[in-house]
Amino acid sequence: MCGIIGYTGYSDARGILLKGLKTLEYRGYDSAGISVYHKDFRECLTTKCKGRVEDLANKATDIKGKTGIGHTRWATHGGVCDENSHPHKFGEVTLVHNGIIENYENIKNTLDISEKLKSQTDSEVAAALIDRFFTGNPEKAIIDAVKKLSGTYAFAVMFDSIPDTIYAVRNVSPIVCCQNDDGAYIASDIMAIGEYSEDYFVLPEFSIAKITKDGFDIKDFDGKPVEAPMLKLDWDIKNSGKCGHPFYMEKEIMEQPDVIEKTISNHIKDNMPDFVCDKVDDEILSKCKSVCVIACGTAMHAGLIGKQLIESICSVPVSVHMASEFMYSNPIVDEDTLVICVSQSGETIDTLEALKYAKSKGADTLSIVNVRGSSIARESDNVIYTDAGPEIAVASTKAYTTQVSVFYLITAKMAYLRGNLNYEGVTNFLTELQKIPAAVQEIIDKRDEIHHFSKSMLSAEHTFMIGRGLDYPALLEASLKLKEISYIHSEAFASGELKHGTIALITSGTPVIALMTQQYLVSKQVSNIREVQSRGADVITFVRKSLKNDELVNYFELPELEDDFMLIPSVVALQLLAYYVSSDKGLDVDKPRNLAKVVTVE
Ligand code: M6R
């Protein structure tokens, strides 16, 4: 969850580190710090503070040196304060860490260093352990130390007595590396260093990299050289700023017509869903007896849509699992199961661990991932990439709609391979699917109307969202969006379920969002709306054009698509609602409190 960066080369490290940290800030934004090797003092000098990278930049004004490491923190061990910020220094050793050292209390006691520690972090204990093992050979000290650690880590380490050199090592938590004529760079993700080279590699686990201005020397723990496969960055990093939008979230919402179109068209060939470019074999879709989707948060909500589509169209049973619960629930997974992991970042540790578990049970694995070369992509037997491009806002928008787009494509392909849809059926399905980008654009063009509705919610403390059929999982996602960025408590309900308890919470003026896009359920949804209205709720209905009726007073009209295809436009409308509530409340839309974009701790 934390972001780490390192640079050694011919330029001033300060600017490169701060710029990289600014990009990495979405991984955690409790505090930030940098250490730069100072050749006159022959020491790594550290500046760090609680707060944002901007606060650090104001503090770290006269740092000089050409080698350094930096960190942006999402607190796990110890509160948010200057002392707990990284980098941590112990003796000779200065380091930054992403991950969690589970046995740090034991190590602390064994080393008997409690008195000397300045922070409450597990990371400072790791620095002390490396320092304890250091007798002149840095690689050996780091290897000896990490062999004693349990947990996950990505470390970038510097030693006072070894100028202009950084060492990196990792277990699970990622480190990517690149170089150019100006030096060598490492970071938690490629976004932070992609501007320096489009060719990069992921540091292999359990190997150690010695990084100097001339490049990387990578060895395994037995001292044998390690080759890391090169990857190519295919995201347009130059276009990754806010491009005039006040927040990334707004920009990313607006990008959806394009990225959905791209994701769909990149996976259709000769009027058929096609995953050949992803090297996904049709057989995994045709032979499985069941599908098991594993993901977290928004990605799991995409999986819930996948479930409804695959079950109703392909008649294949699908279970959807929260990744964090998966392997503790004795799941029914074997050689006949296709496990589909969904992740924007490809680094969510719960999803990654669940994927490994599913593989160990013999399941075929397929991941739907946005970040190329990420851990989940590498671990999975098969990968379908979404073409969302970099998603920076913590609240996921375009990643979700492209994940759902991939589920539509998988459904159509599976249905064809299994005989649920013939060629004409698939053609009709894809024709309707390809109308989604225009429908999303129609909503974006009417965003002022949604903004108008958002005004009535600014002072709400609670809200409920109700819908039936596919509208229900759409609302689970809409509800998560609203609560994570506006801090309004929101719950989504299958409309028929509300009266089994929760309707007790509806009183005069309670805001309720109703979604009505499913033709076959319209009369039932109308009754459910009446039920809450008659208890005083202020209902705003997001309704598909053809399903409008005279009773609706406050409504937003959604474009017209067939039932199964209404979901993405509906969610985009509700993403906009959440966005306007948050921005009108004056909140930091892109960096909601307590959250981080990439969740790399269990
Ligand atoms: O990177 P992932 O897709 O694996 O992330 C999963 C969740 O952490 C993520 O979707 C989270 O729920 C979002 N912040 C929601 O907007």
Coordinates of C-alpha atoms and ligand atoms in Angstrom, one line a residue:
M1 CA 0.0 0.0 0.0
C2 CA 2.9 2.3 0.6
G3 CA 4.8 3.7 -2.4
I4 CA 8.5 3.4 -2.7
I5 CA 10.9 4.9 -5.1
G6 CA 14.7 5.0 -5.6
Y7 CA 17.1 6.7 -8.0
T8 CA 20.8 6.8 -8.5
G9 CA 22.4 8.5 -11.4
Y10 CA 23.8 11.7 -12.8
S11 CA 21.0 14.1 -11.8
D12 CA 19.8 15.6 -8.5
A13 CA 17.9 12.9 -6.8
R14 CA 15.5 15.2 -4.9
G15 CA 13.4 16.3 -7.8
I16 CA 13.1 12.8 -9.2
L17 CA 12.2 11.3 -5.8
L18 CA 9.6 13.9 -5.1
K19 CA 8.0 13.7 -8.5
G20 CA 7.8 9.9 -8.2
L21 CA 6.3 10.1 -4.8
K22 CA 3.7 12.5 -6.0
T23 CA 2.7 9.9 -8.6
L24 CA 2.8 7.2 -6.0
E25 CA 0.8 9.1 -3.5
Y26 CA -2.4 7.3 -4.4
R27 CA -0.9 4.2 -2.8
G28 CA -0.9 5.9 0.6
Y29 CA -0.9 9.4 1.8
D30 CA -0.5 9.5 5.6
S31 CA 3.1 10.7 5.4
A32 CA 6.1 10.9 3.1
G33 CA 9.9 11.0 3.3
I34 CA 13.1 10.9 1.3
S35 CA 16.8 10.0 2.1
V36 CA 19.6 11.2 -0.1
Y37 CA 23.2 10.2 0.1
H38 CA 25.3 13.2 0.9
K39 CA 28.9 12.8 -0.3
D40 CA 30.5 15.4 2.0
F41 CA 28.9 14.0 5.1
R42 CA 29.2 10.4 3.8
E43 CA 25.8 9.7 5.1
C44 CA 22.2 9.3 4.0
L45 CA 20.3 12.4 5.1
T46 CA 16.6 12.0 5.7
T47 CA 13.7 14.4 5.6
K48 CA 10.3 13.1 6.4
C49 CA 7.0 14.3 7.8
K50 CA 3.4 13.5 8.4
G51 CA 1.1 14.7 5.6
R52 CA 1.3 14.8 1.9
V53 CA 4.2 14.9 -0.5
E54 CA 3.6 18.6 -0.9
D55 CA 4.4 19.1 2.8
L56 CA 7.5 17.0 2.3
A57 CA 8.6 19.1 -0.7
N58 CA 8.3 22.3 1.3
K59 CA 10.4 20.8 4.1
A60 CA 13.1 19.1 2.0
T61 CA 14.3 22.2 0.2
D62 CA 18.1 21.9 0.4
I63 CA 18.7 18.2 -0.1
K64 CA 21.7 17.6 -2.4
G65 CA 22.8 14.3 -3.8
K66 CA 22.5 12.0 -6.7
T67 CA 21.3 8.8 -5.0
G68 CA 18.2 8.5 -2.8
I69 CA 15.1 6.6 -1.8
G70 CA 11.6 7.8 -1.0
H71 CA 8.4 6.6 0.5
T72 CA 4.7 7.5 0.8
R73 CA 3.0 5.7 3.7
W74 CA -0.3 4.1 4.5
A75 CA 0.0 3.4 8.2
T76 CA -0.1 -0.2 9.4
H77 CA 2.2 -0.3 12.5
G78 CA 2.1 2.8 14.6
G79 CA 0.1 6.0 14.2
V80 CA 0.5 8.7 11.6
C81 CA 3.4 10.9 12.8
D82 CA 6.8 12.1 11.7
E83 CA 8.6 9.4 13.6
N84 CA 6.7 6.6 12.0
S85 CA 7.3 8.0 8.5
H86 CA 9.8 6.3 6.3
P87 CA 12.8 6.2 5.5
H88 CA 14.0 4.6 8.7
K89 CA 17.6 4.7 9.8
F90 CA 19.3 2.3 12.1
G91 CA 23.1 2.4 12.4
E92 CA 24.5 2.2 8.9
V93 CA 21.2 1.3 7.3
T94 CA 18.5 3.5 5.8
L95 CA 15.5 1.9 4.2
V96 CA 12.0 2.2 2.9
H97 CA 9.5 -0.6 3.2
N98 CA 6.2 -1.6 1.6
G99 CA 4.5 -4.6 3.3
I100 CA 4.1 -6.1 6.8
I101 CA 6.7 -7.9 8.8
E102 CA 4.6 -10.2 11.0
N103 CA 7.3 -11.3 13.4
Y104 CA 8.8 -7.9 14.1
E105 CA 8.0 -8.1 17.8
N106 CA 10.1 -11.3 18.2
I107 CA 12.9 -9.8 16.2
K108 CA 12.8 -6.7 18.3
N109 CA 13.0 -8.7 21.5
T110 CA 15.8 -10.9 20.1
L111 CA 17.9 -8.0 19.1
D112 CA 17.1 -6.2 22.4
I113 CA 16.7 -2.9 20.6
S114 CA 13.5 -1.5 22.1
E115 CA 15.4 1.4 23.8
K116 CA 17.0 2.4 20.5
L117 CA 14.0 2.4 18.3
K118 CA 12.6 5.8 17.3
S119 CA 9.3 4.6 15.8
Q120 CA 6.6 2.0 16.4
T121 CA 7.0 0.5 13.0
D122 CA 7.9 -3.0 11.9
S123 CA 10.1 -1.4 9.2
E124 CA 12.6 0.2 11.6
V125 CA 13.0 -3.3 13.2
A126 CA 13.9 -4.6 9.7
A127 CA 16.5 -1.8 9.3
A128 CA 18.0 -2.8 12.7
L129 CA 18.2 -6.4 11.7
I130 CA 20.0 -5.6 8.5
D131 CA 22.4 -3.4 10.4
R132 CA 23.0 -6.2 12.9
F133 CA 24.0 -8.5 10.1
F134 CA 26.2 -5.9 8.3
T135 CA 29.9 -6.5 8.5
G136 CA 30.9 -5.0 5.2
N137 CA 28.9 -7.2 2.7
P138 CA 25.6 -5.4 2.1
E139 CA 24.0 -8.2 0.0
K140 CA 24.8 -10.8 2.6
A141 CA 23.4 -8.6 5.4
I142 CA 20.1 -8.1 3.5
I143 CA 19.8 -11.7 2.6
D144 CA 20.5 -12.9 6.1
A145 CA 18.0 -10.4 7.5
V146 CA 15.1 -11.2 5.1
K147 CA 15.6 -14.9 5.7
K148 CA 14.5 -14.2 9.3
L149 CA 11.4 -12.2 8.3
S150 CA 8.0 -13.5 7.9
G151 CA 5.4 -11.4 6.0
T152 CA 5.6 -9.4 2.9
Y153 CA 8.1 -6.8 1.9
A154 CA 9.6 -4.6 -0.8
F155 CA 12.7 -2.9 0.6
A156 CA 15.0 -0.3 -0.9
V157 CA 18.1 0.0 1.3
M158 CA 21.1 2.3 1.4
F159 CA 24.2 2.0 3.6
D160 CA 26.2 5.1 4.8
S161 CA 29.5 3.4 3.9
I162 CA 28.5 2.5 0.4
P163 CA 28.0 5.6 -1.6
D164 CA 25.6 6.0 -4.5
T165 CA 24.3 2.5 -4.3
I166 CA 20.8 1.2 -3.5
Y167 CA 19.9 -2.4 -2.8
A168 CA 16.4 -3.8 -3.4
V169 CA 14.7 -7.0 -2.4
R170 CA 11.2 -8.2 -2.3
N171 CA 8.7 -10.8 -1.3
V172 CA 5.2 -10.4 -2.8
S173 CA 5.2 -6.6 -2.6
P174 CA 6.3 -5.3 -6.1
I175 CA 9.3 -3.4 -7.2
V176 CA 9.7 -2.4 -10.9
C177 CA 13.0 -1.2 -12.3
C178 CA 14.1 0.8 -15.4
Q179 CA 17.2 2.7 -16.6
N180 CA 18.2 5.3 -19.1
D181 CA 21.3 7.3 -19.8
D182 CA 20.7 9.4 -16.7
G183 CA 20.7 6.6 -14.2
A184 CA 18.7 3.7 -12.7
Y185 CA 15.2 3.9 -11.1
I186 CA 13.1 1.6 -8.9
A187 CA 9.5 2.1 -7.7
S188 CA 6.5 0.2 -6.4
D189 CA 4.8 0.7 -9.7
I190 CA 5.7 1.8 -13.2
M191 CA 3.6 4.9 -13.1
A192 CA 6.2 6.6 -10.9
I193 CA 9.2 5.9 -13.3
G194 CA 7.6 5.2 -16.6
E195 CA 8.5 8.6 -18.0
Y196 CA 12.2 7.6 -17.9
S197 CA 11.9 4.5 -20.0
E198 CA 9.2 2.4 -21.6
D199 CA 11.3 -0.7 -21.1
Y200 CA 11.2 -2.0 -17.5
F201 CA 11.2 -5.2 -15.5
V202 CA 9.8 -6.5 -12.3
L203 CA 12.4 -7.5 -9.7
P204 CA 12.0 -11.2 -9.3
E205 CA 11.1 -12.3 -5.8
F206 CA 13.8 -13.6 -3.5
S207 CA 16.6 -12.0 -5.6
I208 CA 18.6 -9.0 -4.6
A209 CA 19.4 -6.1 -6.9
K210 CA 22.4 -3.9 -6.5
I211 CA 21.6 -0.6 -8.2
T212 CA 24.2 1.9 -9.4
K213 CA 24.1 4.7 -11.9
D214 CA 25.1 2.1 -14.6
G215 CA 22.3 -0.2 -14.0
F216 CA 21.2 -3.4 -12.2
D217 CA 23.1 -6.4 -10.9
I218 CA 20.6 -9.0 -9.8
K219 CA 21.5 -12.2 -8.0
D220 CA 19.5 -14.9 -6.3
F221 CA 20.1 -15.6 -2.6
D222 CA 22.9 -18.1 -3.6
G223 CA 24.7 -15.5 -5.5
K224 CA 23.8 -16.7 -9.0
P225 CA 22.9 -14.0 -11.6
V226 CA 19.2 -13.6 -12.3
E227 CA 17.7 -12.5 -15.6
A228 CA 14.4 -10.6 -15.3
P229 CA 12.2 -10.6 -18.4
M230 CA 11.8 -7.1 -19.9
L231 CA 8.3 -5.6 -20.2
K232 CA 7.1 -2.7 -22.4
L233 CA 5.0 0.1 -20.9
D234 CA 2.0 0.5 -23.2
W235 CA 0.2 3.2 -21.3
D236 CA 0.4 6.8 -22.4
I237 CA 2.1 8.2 -19.3
K238 CA 2.2 11.7 -20.8
N239 CA -1.6 11.7 -20.7
S240 CA -1.7 10.6 -17.1
G241 CA -2.1 14.0 -15.5
K242 CA -5.5 15.5 -14.6
C243 CA -5.7 17.1 -18.1
G244 CA -7.6 20.1 -16.8
H245 CA -10.0 18.2 -14.6
P246 CA -10.2 19.2 -10.9
F247 CA -9.9 15.6 -9.9
Y248 CA -8.6 12.3 -11.5
M249 CA -12.0 10.8 -10.7
E250 CA -13.8 13.2 -13.0
K251 CA -11.2 12.6 -15.7
E252 CA -11.5 8.9 -15.4
I253 CA -15.3 8.9 -15.4
M254 CA -15.2 11.0 -18.6
E255 CA -12.7 8.5 -20.2
Q256 CA -15.2 5.7 -20.0
P257 CA -16.8 5.8 -23.4
D258 CA -13.3 5.5 -24.9
V259 CA -11.8 2.8 -22.7
I260 CA -14.9 0.7 -22.8
E261 CA -15.0 0.9 -26.6
K262 CA -11.3 0.0 -26.7
T263 CA -11.7 -2.9 -24.3
I264 CA -14.6 -4.3 -26.3
S265 CA -13.1 -3.7 -29.8
N266 CA -9.7 -5.1 -28.9
H267 CA -11.5 -8.4 -28.0
I268 CA -13.7 -8.8 -31.0
K269 CA -12.6 -10.4 -34.2
D270 CA -14.8 -11.5 -37.1
N271 CA -17.9 -10.7 -35.1
M272 CA -16.8 -13.0 -32.3
P273 CA -15.3 -12.4 -28.8
D274 CA -11.7 -13.2 -29.3
F275 CA -9.0 -13.6 -26.6
V276 CA -6.3 -14.8 -29.0
C277 CA -4.3 -11.6 -28.4
D278 CA -4.4 -12.5 -24.7
K279 CA -3.3 -16.1 -25.5
V280 CA -6.4 -17.4 -23.7
D281 CA -7.4 -20.8 -24.8
D282 CA -11.1 -21.3 -25.6
E283 CA -10.9 -24.6 -23.9
I284 CA -10.8 -23.1 -20.4
L285 CA -14.2 -21.5 -21.1
S286 CA -15.8 -24.6 -22.7
K287 CA -14.7 -27.3 -20.4
C288 CA -15.2 -26.0 -16.9
K289 CA -18.1 -27.3 -14.8
S290 CA -18.3 -24.2 -12.6
V291 CA -16.8 -20.7 -12.4
C292 CA -15.5 -19.1 -9.2
V293 CA -14.8 -15.4 -9.2
I294 CA -12.4 -13.9 -6.6
A295 CA -11.9 -10.2 -6.0
C296 CA -12.2 -7.4 -3.6
G297 CA -14.3 -4.2 -3.4
T298 CA -15.3 -2.8 -6.7
A299 CA -13.6 -5.6 -8.7
M300 CA -15.8 -8.1 -6.7
H301 CA -18.9 -6.1 -7.7
A302 CA -17.8 -6.6 -11.3
G303 CA -17.7 -10.3 -10.5
L304 CA -21.3 -10.2 -9.3
I305 CA -22.3 -8.9 -12.7
G306 CA -20.3 -11.7 -14.3
K307 CA -22.1 -14.2 -12.2
Q308 CA -25.6 -13.0 -13.3
L309 CA -24.5 -12.9 -16.9
I310 CA -22.8 -16.3 -17.1
E311 CA -25.4 -18.1 -15.0
S312 CA -28.4 -16.7 -16.9
I313 CA -26.9 -16.9 -20.4
C314 CA -24.5 -19.9 -20.2
S315 CA -26.2 -21.9 -17.4
V316 CA -22.9 -22.5 -15.7
P317 CA -22.9 -22.1 -11.9
V318 CA -20.8 -19.2 -10.7
S319 CA -19.8 -18.4 -7.1
V320 CA -18.3 -15.0 -6.2
H321 CA -15.9 -14.7 -3.3
M322 CA -14.4 -11.9 -1.3
A323 CA -10.7 -12.7 -1.8
S324 CA -10.0 -12.0 1.9
E325 CA -12.4 -14.8 2.9
F326 CA -11.8 -17.3 0.1
M327 CA -9.2 -19.7 1.4
Y328 CA -10.6 -19.7 4.9
S329 CA -14.0 -20.9 3.7
N330 CA -13.0 -24.3 2.4
P331 CA -14.1 -23.4 -1.1
I332 CA -15.2 -26.0 -3.6
V333 CA -12.5 -25.6 -6.2
D334 CA -10.9 -28.4 -8.3
E335 CA -9.7 -29.3 -11.8
D336 CA -13.2 -28.6 -13.2
T337 CA -13.4 -25.1 -11.8
L338 CA -12.4 -22.0 -13.8
V339 CA -11.2 -19.4 -11.2
I340 CA -11.5 -15.8 -12.5
C341 CA -9.6 -13.2 -10.4
V342 CA -10.5 -9.6 -11.0
S343 CA -8.2 -6.8 -10.1
Q344 CA -7.4 -3.3 -11.4
S345 CA -3.9 -3.1 -9.8
G346 CA -3.1 -6.8 -10.1
E347 CA -1.4 -6.3 -6.7
T348 CA -4.2 -6.8 -4.2
I349 CA -2.7 -9.2 -1.8
D350 CA -5.9 -11.0 -0.8
T351 CA -6.7 -11.7 -4.4
L352 CA -3.1 -12.8 -5.1
E353 CA -3.1 -15.2 -2.2
A354 CA -6.5 -16.6 -3.1
L355 CA -5.3 -17.1 -6.7
K356 CA -2.3 -19.1 -5.5
Y357 CA -4.6 -21.2 -3.3
A358 CA -6.9 -21.9 -6.2
K359 CA -4.0 -23.0 -8.4
S360 CA -2.8 -25.3 -5.7
K361 CA -6.2 -27.0 -5.8
G362 CA -5.8 -27.6 -9.6
A363 CA -8.2 -25.0 -10.9
D364 CA -7.7 -23.3 -14.2
T365 CA -7.0 -19.6 -13.6
L366 CA -7.9 -16.6 -15.6
S367 CA -7.4 -13.0 -14.4
I368 CA -9.0 -9.8 -15.6
V369 CA -6.3 -7.2 -14.8
N370 CA -5.6 -3.6 -15.8
V371 CA -1.9 -3.3 -14.9
R372 CA 0.3 -5.2 -17.3
G373 CA 3.0 -7.4 -15.7
S374 CA 1.4 -7.0 -12.2
S375 CA 1.7 -9.9 -9.7
I376 CA -1.7 -11.3 -10.3
A377 CA -1.2 -11.2 -14.1
R378 CA 2.1 -13.0 -13.7
E379 CA 0.7 -15.6 -11.3
S380 CA -2.3 -16.4 -13.4
D381 CA -2.4 -19.1 -16.1
N382 CA -4.4 -16.8 -18.4
V383 CA -4.9 -13.0 -18.4
I384 CA -7.3 -10.8 -20.1
Y385 CA -6.2 -7.2 -19.8
T386 CA -8.7 -4.3 -19.5
D387 CA -7.8 -1.3 -21.6
A388 CA -8.7 1.3 -18.9
G389 CA -5.2 2.9 -18.9
P390 CA -3.8 4.3 -15.6
E391 CA -6.5 4.7 -12.9
I392 CA -5.2 7.1 -10.3
A393 CA -8.3 8.1 -8.2
V394 CA -8.7 5.8 -5.3
A395 CA -12.4 5.3 -6.2
S396 CA -12.4 2.9 -9.1
T397 CA -14.6 3.9 -12.1
K398 CA -13.2 3.1 -15.5
A399 CA -11.5 -0.1 -14.2
Y400 CA -14.9 -1.4 -13.1
T401 CA -16.7 -0.6 -16.3
T402 CA -14.0 -2.2 -18.4
Q403 CA -14.0 -5.3 -16.1
V404 CA -17.7 -5.6 -16.6
S405 CA -17.1 -5.2 -20.4
V406 CA -14.8 -8.2 -20.3
F407 CA -17.4 -10.2 -18.4
Y408 CA -19.9 -9.5 -21.2
L409 CA -17.3 -10.8 -23.7
I410 CA -16.5 -13.9 -21.7
T411 CA -20.2 -14.6 -21.4
A412 CA -20.8 -14.3 -25.1
K413 CA -17.8 -16.5 -25.9
M414 CA -18.7 -19.1 -23.4
A415 CA -22.3 -19.2 -24.6
Y416 CA -21.1 -19.7 -28.1
L417 CA -18.7 -22.5 -27.2
R418 CA -21.3 -24.3 -25.2
G419 CA -24.1 -23.8 -27.6
N420 CA -26.2 -21.5 -25.5
L421 CA -26.0 -18.8 -28.3
N422 CA -25.6 -19.5 -32.0
Y423 CA -23.6 -17.2 -34.3
E424 CA -26.6 -14.9 -34.8
G425 CA -27.2 -14.8 -31.0
V426 CA -23.7 -13.7 -30.4
T427 CA -23.9 -11.1 -33.2
N428 CA -27.0 -9.6 -31.6
F429 CA -25.3 -9.7 -28.1
L430 CA -22.2 -7.9 -29.4
T431 CA -24.3 -5.3 -31.3
E432 CA -26.0 -4.3 -28.1
L433 CA -22.7 -4.4 -26.2
Q434 CA -21.2 -2.0 -28.7
K435 CA -23.9 0.5 -28.0
I436 CA -22.7 0.9 -24.4
P437 CA -20.0 3.6 -25.1
A438 CA -22.5 5.9 -26.8
A439 CA -25.0 5.4 -23.9
V440 CA -22.3 6.3 -21.4
Q441 CA -21.4 9.4 -23.4
E442 CA -25.1 10.4 -23.3
I443 CA -25.0 10.2 -19.6
I444 CA -21.8 12.2 -19.3
D445 CA -23.4 14.9 -21.6
K446 CA -26.3 15.2 -19.2
R447 CA -24.1 15.4 -16.1
D448 CA -25.4 18.8 -15.0
E449 CA -28.8 17.1 -14.3
I450 CA -27.1 14.6 -12.0
H451 CA -25.2 17.4 -10.4
H452 CA -28.5 19.0 -9.6
F453 CA -29.7 15.9 -7.8
S454 CA -26.5 15.6 -5.8
K455 CA -27.3 18.9 -4.1
S456 CA -30.2 17.4 -2.2
M457 CA -27.8 14.8 -0.7
L458 CA -25.1 17.0 0.7
S459 CA -26.3 17.0 4.3
A460 CA -27.5 13.4 4.3
E461 CA -26.0 11.1 6.9
H462 CA -27.5 7.9 5.5
T463 CA -28.9 6.8 2.2
F464 CA -30.4 3.6 0.8
M465 CA -30.2 2.4 -2.7
I466 CA -32.8 0.0 -4.1
G467 CA -33.1 -2.1 -7.2
R468 CA -34.0 -5.5 -8.5
G469 CA -32.3 -8.1 -10.8
L470 CA -29.1 -6.7 -12.3
D471 CA -29.9 -3.3 -10.8
Y472 CA -29.0 -4.6 -7.4
P473 CA -25.4 -5.5 -7.9
A474 CA -25.1 -2.2 -9.9
L475 CA -26.2 -0.4 -6.7
L476 CA -23.8 -2.3 -4.5
E477 CA -21.1 -0.6 -6.6
A478 CA -22.9 2.7 -6.6
S479 CA -23.3 2.6 -2.9
L480 CA -19.6 1.8 -2.3
K481 CA -18.7 4.7 -4.5
L482 CA -20.9 7.1 -2.6
K483 CA -19.6 6.1 0.9
E484 CA -15.9 5.9 0.1
I485 CA -15.7 9.5 -1.3
S486 CA -18.6 11.4 0.3
Y487 CA -18.5 9.6 3.8
I488 CA -22.3 9.3 3.6
H489 CA -23.4 6.0 5.0
S490 CA -25.1 4.2 2.1
E491 CA -26.5 0.7 1.8
A492 CA -27.8 -1.0 -1.3
F493 CA -30.7 -3.4 -1.1
A494 CA -32.5 -5.7 -3.4
S495 CA -35.8 -3.8 -3.3
G496 CA -37.8 -6.8 -2.2
E497 CA -35.5 -7.4 0.7
L498 CA -35.9 -4.0 2.3
K499 CA -39.1 -4.7 4.1
H500 CA -37.5 -7.6 5.9
G501 CA -36.0 -5.3 8.4
T502 CA -34.2 -2.3 7.0
I503 CA -37.3 -0.4 6.1
A504 CA -37.5 0.4 9.8
L505 CA -34.7 3.0 9.1
I506 CA -36.8 4.9 6.5
T507 CA -38.3 8.0 8.0
S508 CA -39.4 11.4 6.7
G509 CA -36.7 12.8 4.4
T510 CA -34.5 9.7 4.2
P511 CA -32.8 9.9 0.8
V512 CA -33.4 6.8 -1.3
I513 CA -31.9 6.2 -4.7
A514 CA -34.0 3.8 -6.8
L515 CA -32.7 2.2 -10.0
M516 CA -35.2 1.0 -12.6
T517 CA -33.8 -0.5 -15.8
Q518 CA -35.0 -4.1 -15.9
Q519 CA -38.2 -4.3 -17.9
Y520 CA -39.3 -7.7 -16.5
L521 CA -39.2 -6.3 -13.0
V522 CA -40.6 -2.9 -13.5
S523 CA -44.0 -3.3 -11.8
K524 CA -42.4 -4.9 -8.7
Q525 CA -39.8 -2.0 -8.5
V526 CA -42.6 0.6 -8.8
S527 CA -44.3 -1.0 -5.8
N528 CA -41.1 -1.0 -3.8
I529 CA -40.6 2.7 -4.6
R530 CA -44.1 3.4 -3.4
E531 CA -43.5 1.5 -0.2
V532 CA -40.5 3.8 0.8
Q533 CA -42.3 6.9 -0.5
S534 CA -45.2 6.2 1.7
R535 CA -42.9 6.2 4.7
G536 CA -41.5 9.6 3.9
A537 CA -38.4 8.8 1.8
D538 CA -37.2 11.3 -0.7
V539 CA -36.7 9.1 -3.7
I540 CA -34.6 9.9 -6.8
T541 CA -35.1 7.4 -9.5
F542 CA -32.6 6.6 -12.2
V543 CA -34.9 5.1 -14.8
R544 CA -34.5 3.7 -18.3
K545 CA -36.3 5.9 -20.8
S546 CA -38.9 3.4 -21.8
L547 CA -39.8 2.5 -18.2
K548 CA -40.6 6.0 -17.1
N549 CA -44.1 6.4 -15.6
D550 CA -46.2 9.4 -14.5
E551 CA -45.7 8.7 -10.9
L552 CA -42.0 9.5 -10.9
V553 CA -41.4 13.0 -9.7
N554 CA -37.6 13.2 -9.2
Y555 CA -36.0 11.2 -11.9
F556 CA -33.0 11.0 -14.1
E557 CA -33.6 9.4 -17.5
L558 CA -31.1 6.7 -18.6
P559 CA -30.6 5.8 -22.2
E560 CA -32.4 2.9 -23.8
L561 CA -30.6 -0.5 -24.0
E562 CA -31.8 -4.1 -23.5
D563 CA -32.1 -5.2 -19.8
D564 CA -28.7 -7.0 -19.7
F565 CA -26.8 -4.0 -21.0
M566 CA -28.2 -1.2 -18.9
L567 CA -25.8 -1.8 -16.1
I568 CA -22.8 0.1 -17.2
P569 CA -24.7 3.3 -18.1
S570 CA -26.5 3.1 -14.7
V571 CA -23.4 2.8 -12.7
V572 CA -21.7 5.7 -14.6
A573 CA -24.7 7.9 -13.7
L574 CA -24.3 7.0 -10.1
Q575 CA -20.5 7.4 -10.2
L576 CA -21.2 11.0 -11.2
L577 CA -23.7 11.4 -8.4
A578 CA -21.1 10.3 -5.9
Y579 CA -18.5 12.5 -7.5
Y580 CA -20.6 15.6 -7.3
V581 CA -21.6 15.0 -3.7
S582 CA -18.0 14.6 -2.7
S583 CA -16.6 17.5 -4.6
D584 CA -19.5 19.8 -3.5
K585 CA -18.8 18.8 0.1
G586 CA -15.2 20.1 -0.5
L587 CA -13.6 16.7 0.1
D588 CA -10.5 15.4 -1.5
V589 CA -12.3 13.2 -4.0
D590 CA -9.2 11.4 -5.2
K591 CA -7.7 10.6 -1.8
P592 CA -10.5 9.7 0.6
R593 CA -9.5 9.3 4.2
N594 CA -8.1 6.0 5.4
L595 CA -7.9 4.5 2.0
A596 CA -5.2 3.5 -0.5
K597 CA -5.5 2.6 -4.1
V598 CA -3.5 -0.6 -3.9
V599 CA -4.2 -2.8 -1.0
T600 CA -1.1 -4.9 -0.4
V601 CA -1.6 -5.9 3.2
E602 CA -4.0 -8.6 4.3
Ligands
M6R1 O1 -6.7 -3.2 -7.5 P1 -8.0 -4.0 -7.2 O2 -9.0 -4.0 -8.3 O3 -7.6 -5.5 -6.8 O4 -8.6 -3.4 -5.9 C1 -9.7 -3.9 -5.3 C2 -10.3 -2.9 -4.3 O5 -9.4 -2.5 -3.3 C3 -10.8 -1.7 -5.0 O6 -11.7 -2.0 -6.1 C4 -11.5 -0.8 -4.1 O7 -12.7 -1.4 -3.6 C5 -11.8 0.6 -4.7 N1 -11.2 1.6 -3.9 C6 -13.2 1.0 -4.8 O8 -13.4 2.1 -5.5

